[in-house]
Amino acid sequence: MRSLLILMFVVLFSGPSSGATDDWGKTGHRTMGEIATKHLSKRAAKKVSALLGGESLAFVSTYADEIRSDNTYRKYAPWHYVNFPFGGRYENTPKNKKGDIIVGIQNAIDVLKDANASQKEKEFYLRMLVHFIGDLHMPLHVGIKEDKGGNSFKVKWFGKQTNLHSIWDTKIIESYGMSYTELTNNADALNKKEIESIQSGAVTDWMYESRALCEDVYVHTNVGDNLGYKYMYRYVNVTRKQLQKAGLRLAGILNQIYG
Ligand code: ADE
Ligand code: ZN
Ligand code: ZN
């Protein structure tokens, strides 16, 4: 009887967490990873596969979230996001001494380019890079500290209490109802020029794109709103586009590193 009660407890309370640690959710991260895989050069695909022991970019894209609850990896927690004031500039805002998503991405790229780094180190930082390029494209990961990137911005989703961050990490994507392969296969068709245009620019340019979207989100969302179909209609294609841009840009970075 006791073990039955324990089992019931585990089943009831150990479901997927809806906390702040599920950035872009698994589906979002896997989608951008899969889109990146489709745009790797032959050389880059070979190198990536060798580093990851045959695992796919989609598969490793959630790793940085999976290790977040392990204290050994605590120092990487601030690398998932950046906060600075609306109307302000990243460059003029006092930096988080523990780092931020821009620092995280740069560190990862540096290790991947470093001829003296070990294969183990490169593997770890490749996993981190895949995840952080995803997070960079989630508008609320370029957020404001006052509400922790929307984590303490209370709203409802189809009548259920949640927060704005969670809506953008997971709810919009999950409510759309496509798997990561379906989202990948149904991404907007783009020609070579359009792809190159998306892949151009610096990591900070991509950050400011997310910031612009974040500001738009705050214009169109109020604390206590009950969000649902209308919100989906406004933002699901923005979300799909962000996942596609993230995937293309990750591929661009890896193609550049591996020539
Ligand atoms: N914690 C504090 N700010 C955050 C943000 N913008 N995104 C995710 N987690 C955060
Ligand atoms: Zn998140
Ligand atoms: Zn993350």
CSV table of N, CA and C and ligand atoms in Angstrom, one decimal, residues 20 22-24 138 141 165 169, ligand 2:
chain,number,residue,atom,x,y,z
A,20,ALA,N,11.0,28.0,-14.8
A,20,ALA,CA,11.8,28.9,-15.6
A,20,ALA,C,12.9,28.2,-16.3
A,22,ASP,N,12.8,25.8,-18.6
A,22,ASP,CA,12.4,25.0,-19.7
A,22,ASP,C,12.4,25.9,-21.0
A,23,ASP,N,13.5,26.6,-21.1
A,23,ASP,CA,13.6,27.6,-22.2
A,23,ASP,C,13.2,27.1,-23.6
A,24,TRP,N,12.5,27.9,-24.3
A,24,TRP,CA,11.9,27.5,-25.6
A,24,TRP,C,11.2,26.1,-25.5
A,138,MET,N,14.6,33.7,-28.3
A,138,MET,CA,13.3,33.7,-27.5
A,138,MET,C,13.2,35.1,-27.0
A,141,HIS,N,14.1,36.1,-23.5
A,141,HIS,CA,15.5,35.9,-23.0
A,141,HIS,C,16.4,37.1,-23.2
A,165,HIS,N,6.6,34.4,-19.4
A,165,HIS,CA,7.8,33.7,-19.9
A,165,HIS,C,7.5,32.3,-20.4
A,169,ASP,N,8.2,30.4,-23.8
A,169,ASP,CA,9.0,29.2,-23.9
A,169,ASP,C,8.3,28.0,-24.5
B,2,ZN,ZN,13.1,30.5,-20.9
